[in-house]
PDB file of C-alpha atoms and ligand atoms in Angstrom:
ATOM      1  CA  MET G 632     153.424 132.137  94.521  1.00 95.00           C
ATOM      2  CA  ASP G 633     152.534 133.362  97.991  1.00 97.00           C
ATOM      3  CA  VAL G 634     152.365 131.681 101.366  1.00 98.00           C
ATOM      4  CA  ARG G 635     149.648 132.707 103.805  1.00 98.00           C
ATOM      5  CA  ARG G 636     147.899 131.268 106.853  1.00 98.00           C
ATOM      6  CA  ALA G 637     145.203 128.787 105.890  1.00 98.00           C
ATOM      7  CA  VAL G 638     141.599 129.676 106.615  1.00 97.00           C
ATOM      8  CA  VAL G 639     138.521 127.459 106.804  1.00 97.00           C
ATOM      9  CA  GLU G 640     137.692 128.207 103.156  1.00 97.00           C
ATOM     10  CA  ASP G 641     141.014 126.599 102.112  1.00 98.00           C
ATOM     11  CA  THR G 642     140.435 123.246 103.764  1.00 98.00           C
ATOM     12  CA  GLY G 643     138.663 121.578 100.828  1.00 98.00           C
ATOM     13  CA  SER G 644     141.514 122.580  98.515  1.00 98.00           C
ATOM     14  CA  MET G 645     144.102 121.367 101.029  1.00 98.00           C
ATOM     15  CA  ALA G 646     142.378 117.979 101.144  1.00 98.00           C
ATOM     16  CA  GLY G 647     142.361 118.048  97.343  1.00 98.00           C
ATOM     17  CA  VAL G 648     146.141 118.451  97.352  1.00 98.00           C
ATOM     18  CA  ILE G 649     146.432 115.258  99.425  1.00 98.00           C
ATOM     19  CA  ALA G 650     144.154 113.421  96.993  1.00 98.00           C
ATOM     20  CA  ALA G 651     146.227 114.661  94.024  1.00 98.00           C
ATOM     21  CA  VAL G 652     149.591 113.727  95.580  1.00 98.00           C
ATOM     22  CA  ALA G 653     148.683 110.433  97.318  1.00 98.00           C
ATOM     23  CA  PRO G 654     149.020 108.262  94.161  1.00 98.00           C
ATOM     24  CA  GLU G 655     152.756 109.151  94.068  1.00 97.00           C
ATOM     25  CA  ASP G 656     153.205 107.251  97.340  1.00 97.00           C
ATOM     26  CA  THR G 657     155.214 110.084  98.895  1.00 98.00           C
ATOM     27  CA  LEU G 658     152.674 110.607 101.704  1.00 98.00           C
ATOM     28  CA  GLY G 659     151.291 108.497 104.509  1.00 97.00           C
ATOM     29  CA  ALA G 660     147.876 108.893 102.881  1.00 97.00           C
ATOM     30  CA  GLN G 661     147.030 106.356 100.197  1.00 98.00           C
ATOM     31  CA  PRO G 662     144.246 106.352  97.605  1.00 97.00           C
ATOM     32  CA  PRO G 663     141.325 106.470  97.882  1.00 97.00           C
ATOM     33  CA  VAL G 664     141.678 109.618  99.998  1.00 98.00           C
ATOM     34  CA  ASP G 665     138.690 110.551 102.162  1.00 98.00           C
ATOM     35  CA  VAL G 666     138.648 114.161 100.945  1.00 98.00           C
ATOM     36  CA  GLU G 667     135.779 115.315 103.151  1.00 98.00           C
ATOM     37  CA  GLY G 668     137.311 113.621 106.203  1.00 98.00           C
ATOM     38  CA  ARG G 669     140.653 115.288 105.499  1.00 98.00           C
ATOM     39  CA  ALA G 670     138.977 118.679 105.040  1.00 98.00           C
ATOM     40  CA  GLN G 671     137.195 118.225 108.364  1.00 98.00           C
ATOM     41  CA  GLY G 672     140.526 117.346 109.988  1.00 98.00           C
ATOM     42  CA  PHE G 673     142.057 120.565 108.647  1.00 98.00           C
ATOM     43  CA  ARG G 674     139.052 122.568 109.882  1.00 98.00           C
ATOM     44  CA  GLU G 675     139.498 121.135 113.377  1.00 98.00           C
ATOM     45  CA  LEU G 676     143.244 121.796 113.256  1.00 98.00           C
ATOM     46  CA  ILE G 677     142.781 125.449 112.308  1.00 97.00           C
ATOM     47  CA  ALA G 678     140.048 125.954 114.907  1.00 97.00           C
ATOM     48  CA  GLY G 679     142.140 124.248 117.589  1.00 96.00           C
ATOM     49  CA  SER G 680     145.737 124.622 118.733  1.00 93.00           C
ATOM     50  CA  GLY G 681     147.385 123.703 115.443  1.00 97.00           C
ATOM     51  CA  ALA G 682     148.034 125.852 112.384  1.00 98.00           C
ATOM     52  CA  ALA G 683     148.389 125.573 108.621  1.00 98.00           C
ATOM     53  CA  TRP G 684     149.633 127.625 105.699  1.00 98.00           C
ATOM     54  CA  VAL G 685     148.840 127.429 102.002  1.00 98.00           C
ATOM     55  CA  LEU G 686     150.915 128.030  98.883  1.00 98.00           C
ATOM     56  CA  VAL G 687     148.762 130.061  96.522  1.00 98.00           C
ATOM     57  CA  GLU G 688     149.142 131.116  92.903  1.00 97.00           C
ATOM     58  CA  ALA G 689     146.498 132.982  90.897  1.00 96.00           C
ATOM     59  CA  GLY G 690     143.957 132.203  93.588  1.00 94.00           C
ATOM     60  CA  ALA G 691     144.581 128.449  93.479  1.00 97.00           C
ATOM     61  CA  VAL G 692     145.924 126.435  96.422  1.00 98.00           C
ATOM     62  CA  LEU G 693     148.969 124.503  95.157  1.00 98.00           C
ATOM     63  CA  GLY G 694     150.181 123.176  98.479  1.00 98.00           C
ATOM     64  CA  TYR G 695     150.019 123.347 102.241  1.00 98.00           C
ATOM     65  CA  VAL G 696     151.966 122.747 105.413  1.00 98.00           C
ATOM     66  CA  SER G 697     150.289 121.838 108.696  1.00 98.00           C
ATOM     67  CA  LEU G 698     151.450 121.778 112.309  1.00 98.00           C
ATOM     68  CA  THR G 699     149.538 119.336 114.481  1.00 98.00           C
ATOM     69  CA  PRO G 700     149.976 119.292 118.268  1.00 97.00           C
ATOM     70  CA  ARG G 701     151.613 116.027 119.367  1.00 97.00           C
ATOM     71  CA  THR G 702     153.005 115.651 122.844  1.00 97.00           C
ATOM     72  CA  ARG G 703     153.336 118.865 124.895  1.00 97.00           C
ATOM     73  CA  GLY G 704     155.607 121.392 123.156  1.00 98.00           C
ATOM     74  CA  VAL G 705     155.917 119.360 119.953  1.00 98.00           C
ATOM     75  CA  PHE G 706     154.154 119.973 116.655  1.00 98.00           C
ATOM     76  CA  GLY G 707     154.089 117.388 113.878  1.00 98.00           C
ATOM     77  CA  LEU G 708     154.652 118.785 110.388  1.00 98.00           C
ATOM     78  CA  GLY G 709     152.871 117.517 107.284  1.00 98.00           C
ATOM     79  CA  MET G 710     153.058 118.975 103.799  1.00 98.00           C
ATOM     80  CA  ALA G 711     152.404 118.451 100.125  1.00 98.00           C
ATOM     81  CA  ILE G 712     152.544 120.484  96.927  1.00 98.00           C
ATOM     82  CA  VAL G 713     150.963 119.491  93.618  1.00 98.00           C
ATOM     83  CA  PRO G 714     153.562 118.791  90.873  1.00 97.00           C
ATOM     84  CA  ALA G 715     152.913 122.098  89.072  1.00 96.00           C
ATOM     85  CA  GLY G 716     153.904 124.031  92.208  1.00 97.00           C
ATOM     86  CA  ARG G 717     157.173 122.251  92.980  1.00 98.00           C
ATOM     87  CA  GLY G 718     160.778 123.254  92.478  1.00 96.00           C
ATOM     88  CA  ARG G 719     160.150 126.996  92.769  1.00 96.00           C
ATOM     89  CA  GLY G 720     160.913 127.561  96.436  1.00 97.00           C
ATOM     90  CA  GLY G 721     157.375 126.976  97.626  1.00 98.00           C
ATOM     91  CA  GLY G 722     158.333 124.039  99.811  1.00 98.00           C
ATOM     92  CA  ARG G 723     161.021 126.042 101.548  1.00 98.00           C
ATOM     93  CA  ALA G 724     158.660 129.026 101.994  1.00 98.00           C
ATOM     94  CA  LEU G 725     155.987 126.812 103.567  1.00 98.00           C
ATOM     95  CA  VAL G 726     158.427 125.153 105.986  1.00 98.00           C
ATOM     96  CA  GLU G 727     159.921 128.514 106.969  1.00 98.00           C
ATOM     97  CA  ALA G 728     156.456 129.967 107.647  1.00 98.00           C
ATOM     98  CA  ALA G 729     155.622 127.034 109.909  1.00 98.00           C
ATOM     99  CA  LEU G 730     158.966 127.134 111.738  1.00 98.00           C
ATOM    100  CA  GLY G 731     158.725 130.901 112.216  1.00 98.00           C
ATOM    101  CA  TRP G 732     155.333 130.497 113.860  1.00 98.00           C
ATOM    102  CA  ALA G 733     156.535 127.571 115.989  1.00 98.00           C
ATOM    103  CA  ARG G 734     159.526 129.606 117.194  1.00 98.00           C
ATOM    104  CA  LEU G 735     157.143 132.294 118.472  1.00 97.00           C
ATOM    105  CA  SER G 736     155.024 129.684 120.255  1.00 96.00           C
ATOM    106  CA  ASP G 737     155.865 127.844 123.476  1.00 95.00           C
ATOM    107  CA  ALA G 738     156.892 124.765 121.489  1.00 97.00           C
ATOM    108  CA  HIS G 739     160.402 123.334 121.716  1.00 98.00           C
ATOM    109  CA  LYS G 740     160.346 121.034 118.684  1.00 98.00           C
ATOM    110  CA  VAL G 741     158.748 120.360 115.307  1.00 98.00           C
ATOM    111  CA  ASP G 742     158.976 116.794 114.077  1.00 98.00           C
ATOM    112  CA  LEU G 743     157.918 114.811 111.028  1.00 98.00           C
ATOM    113  CA  GLU G 744     158.193 111.454 109.346  1.00 98.00           C
ATOM    114  CA  VAL G 745     159.338 110.959 105.776  1.00 98.00           C
ATOM    115  CA  TRP G 746     159.902 107.905 103.610  1.00 98.00           C
ATOM    116  CA  PRO G 747     163.673 107.227 103.432  1.00 98.00           C
ATOM    117  CA  ASP G 748     163.579 107.291  99.598  1.00 97.00           C
ATOM    118  CA  ASN G 749     161.958 110.757  99.424  1.00 98.00           C
ATOM    119  CA  ALA G 750     165.231 112.549  98.609  1.00 98.00           C
ATOM    120  CA  ARG G 751     163.562 115.803  97.626  1.00 98.00           C
ATOM    121  CA  ALA G 752     161.662 116.192 100.878  1.00 98.00           C
ATOM    122  CA  ILE G 753     164.638 115.071 102.990  1.00 98.00           C
ATOM    123  CA  ALA G 754     166.837 117.679 101.236  1.00 98.00           C
ATOM    124  CA  LEU G 755     164.273 120.376 101.957  1.00 98.00           C
ATOM    125  CA  TYR G 756     163.996 119.412 105.627  1.00 98.00           C
ATOM    126  CA  ALA G 757     167.772 119.216 106.067  1.00 98.00           C
ATOM    127  CA  ALA G 758     168.141 122.645 104.416  1.00 98.00           C
ATOM    128  CA  THR G 759     165.629 124.164 106.833  1.00 98.00           C
ATOM    129  CA  GLY G 760     167.211 122.839 110.017  1.00 98.00           C
ATOM    130  CA  PHE G 761     165.765 119.373 110.549  1.00 98.00           C
ATOM    131  CA  VAL G 762     168.024 116.543 111.662  1.00 98.00           C
ATOM    132  CA  VAL G 763     167.417 112.801 111.574  1.00 98.00           C
ATOM    133  CA  GLU G 764     166.392 111.483 114.981  1.00 98.00           C
ATOM    134  CA  GLY G 765     165.721 107.896 114.066  1.00 98.00           C
ATOM    135  CA  LEU G 766     164.219 105.242 111.873  1.00 98.00           C
ATOM    136  CA  ARG G 767     160.912 103.472 112.356  1.00 98.00           C
ATOM    137  CA  ASP G 768     161.858 100.125 110.886  1.00 98.00           C
ATOM    138  CA  ARG G 769     159.176  98.308 108.811  1.00 98.00           C
ATOM    139  CA  HIS G 770     156.536 100.292 110.664  1.00 98.00           C
ATOM    140  CA  TYR G 771     153.692 101.177 108.311  1.00 98.00           C
ATOM    141  CA  LEU G 772     151.505  98.539 106.696  1.00 98.00           C
ATOM    142  CA  ARG G 773     150.700  99.771 103.201  1.00 97.00           C
ATOM    143  CA  ALA G 774     147.715  98.932 101.032  1.00 95.00           C
ATOM    144  CA  ASP G 775     149.780  96.472  98.989  1.00 96.00           C
ATOM    145  CA  GLY G 776     150.665  94.535 102.140  1.00 97.00           C
ATOM    146  CA  THR G 777     154.284  95.739 102.374  1.00 97.00           C
ATOM    147  CA  LEU G 778     155.796  97.268 105.496  1.00 98.00           C
ATOM    148  CA  ARG G 779     157.480 100.659 105.060  1.00 98.00           C
ATOM    149  CA  SER G 780     160.105 102.280 107.228  1.00 98.00           C
ATOM    150  CA  SER G 781     160.087 106.001 107.945  1.00 98.00           C
ATOM    151  CA  LEU G 782     162.758 108.486 108.949  1.00 98.00           C
ATOM    152  CA  ILE G 783     161.970 110.629 111.965  1.00 98.00           C
ATOM    153  CA  MET G 784     163.310 114.167 111.543  1.00 98.00           C
ATOM    154  CA  ALA G 785     162.984 117.084 113.925  1.00 98.00           C
ATOM    155  CA  CYS G 786     163.919 120.743 114.301  1.00 98.00           C
ATOM    156  CA  ARG G 787     164.413 122.512 117.635  1.00 98.00           C
ATOM    157  CA  VAL G 788     162.417 125.735 117.861  1.00 98.00           C
ATOM    158  CA  ASP G 789     163.228 126.808 121.438  1.00 96.00           C
TER     159      ASP G 789
HETATM  160  C1  LIG O1549     158.683 117.772  99.213  1.00 66.22           C
HETATM  161  C2  LIG O1549     158.044 118.995  98.568  1.00 66.22           C
HETATM  162  C3  LIG O1549     157.074 119.625  99.570  1.00 66.22           C
HETATM  163  C4  LIG O1549     159.152 119.998  98.246  1.00 66.22           C
HETATM  164  O1  LIG O1549     158.576 121.105  97.596  1.00 66.22           O
HETATM  165  P1  LIG O1549     159.372 121.944  96.477  1.00 66.22           P
HETATM  166  O2  LIG O1549     158.481 123.017  96.011  1.00 66.22           O
HETATM  167  O3  LIG O1549     159.958 121.032  95.479  1.00 66.22           O
HETATM  168  O4  LIG O1549     160.500 122.576  97.376  1.00 66.22           O
HETATM  169  P2  LIG O1549     161.488 123.727  96.987  1.00 66.22           P
HETATM  170  O5  LIG O1549     161.322 124.204  95.576  1.00 66.22           O
HETATM  171  O6  LIG O1549     161.357 124.753  98.063  1.00 66.22           O
HETATM  172  O7  LIG O1549     162.886 122.974  97.047  1.00 66.22           O
HETATM  173  C5  LIG O1549     163.363 122.512  98.264  1.00 66.22           C
HETATM  174  C6  LIG O1549     164.814 122.075  98.129  1.00 66.22           C
HETATM  175  O8  LIG O1549     164.902 120.745  97.587  1.00 66.22           O
HETATM  176  C7  LIG O1549     165.876 120.710  96.540  1.00 66.22           C
HETATM  177  N1  LIG O1549     165.469 119.682  95.583  1.00 66.22           N
HETATM  178  C8  LIG O1549     164.559 119.789  94.612  1.00 66.22           C
HETATM  179  N2  LIG O1549     164.423 118.611  93.971  1.00 66.22           N
HETATM  180  C9  LIG O1549     165.276 117.745  94.562  1.00 66.22           C
HETATM  181  C10 LIG O1549     165.598 116.370  94.370  1.00 66.22           C
HETATM  182  N3  LIG O1549     164.987 115.628  93.432  1.00 66.22           N
HETATM  183  N4  LIG O1549     166.524 115.798  95.174  1.00 66.22           N
HETATM  184  C11 LIG O1549     167.124 116.527  96.146  1.00 66.22           C
HETATM  185  N5  LIG O1549     166.848 117.826  96.367  1.00 66.22           N
HETATM  186  C12 LIG O1549     165.931 118.431  95.601  1.00 66.22           C
HETATM  187  C13 LIG O1549     165.879 122.087  95.968  1.00 66.22           C
HETATM  188  O9  LIG O1549     167.130 122.367  95.402  1.00 66.22           O
HETATM  189  C14 LIG O1549     165.595 122.968  97.199  1.00 66.22           C
HETATM  190  O10 LIG O1549     166.770 123.318  97.894  1.00 66.22           O
HETATM  191  P3  LIG O1549     167.183 124.874  98.041  1.00 66.22           P
HETATM  192  O11 LIG O1549     166.000 125.586  98.659  1.00 66.22           O
HETATM  193  O12 LIG O1549     168.375 124.834  98.938  1.00 66.22           O
HETATM  194  O13 LIG O1549     167.450 125.329  96.647  1.00 66.22           O
HETATM  195  C15 LIG O1549     157.282 118.649  97.267  1.00 66.22           C
HETATM  196  O14 LIG O1549     158.198 118.139  96.340  1.00 66.22           O
HETATM  197  C16 LIG O1549     156.133 117.679  97.455  1.00 66.22           C
HETATM  198  O15 LIG O1549     155.029 118.075  97.798  1.00 66.22           O
HETATM  199  N6  LIG O1549     156.375 116.366  97.236  1.00 66.22           N
HETATM  200  C17 LIG O1549     155.334 115.353  97.344  1.00 66.22           C
HETATM  201  C18 LIG O1549     154.776 115.228  98.744  1.00 66.22           C
HETATM  202  C19 LIG O1549     155.843 115.039  99.781  1.00 66.22           C
HETATM  203  O16 LIG O1549     156.856 114.416  99.546  1.00 66.22           O
HETATM  204  N7  LIG O1549     155.559 115.596 100.968  1.00 66.22           N
HETATM  205  C20 LIG O1549     156.438 115.445 102.106  1.00 66.22           C
HETATM  206  C21 LIG O1549     156.111 114.165 102.794  1.00 66.22           C
HETATM  207  S1  LIG O1549     157.126 113.940 104.258  1.00 66.22           S
END
């Protein structure tokens, strides 16, 4: 598996990763995923002041990480890997690629939100330098009508 910067040609596959992972309920995105809308969002991100990387094996995109400009000097991190690509260091490699780029930018922080029960993702973020900054209590209205809390985690890059 290799990690490389995402290019426009990857954006459909990146959106496909979201569609494949969303039914697990580990992401903010819920089915049905607007794949073309997501691909367009990735195209705009890559063409603008954000950045993204893909996890690739045998020419197939297995996962991605994206950095989206938030408030000045802060990028928001989002990521997903299809089940077949997990548990082999790809998550760590994606996060490290994104943090390495952010450290060379003018940014001072990378932040993210994660469901409090997503132990695997939280372990990855903690292992790569993220700390918990807070909890959004009962914040997100889900398709089934429940309210979900999210952990806010962030990593200094200045
Ligand atoms: C979260 C995710 C990106 C991690 O990817 P991954 O390929 O499994 O990550 P890695 O193989 O690099 O493993 C990362 C770390 O988590 C640890 N880990 C793996 N499974 C774990 C589990 N069930 N509980 C706790 N830690 C776990 C690994 O030991 C590894 O630590 P190490 O690098 O110190 O050995 C991936 O599982 C995924 O896409 N999940 C669904 C979508 C998602 O949750 N996205 C994040 C939303 S905020």
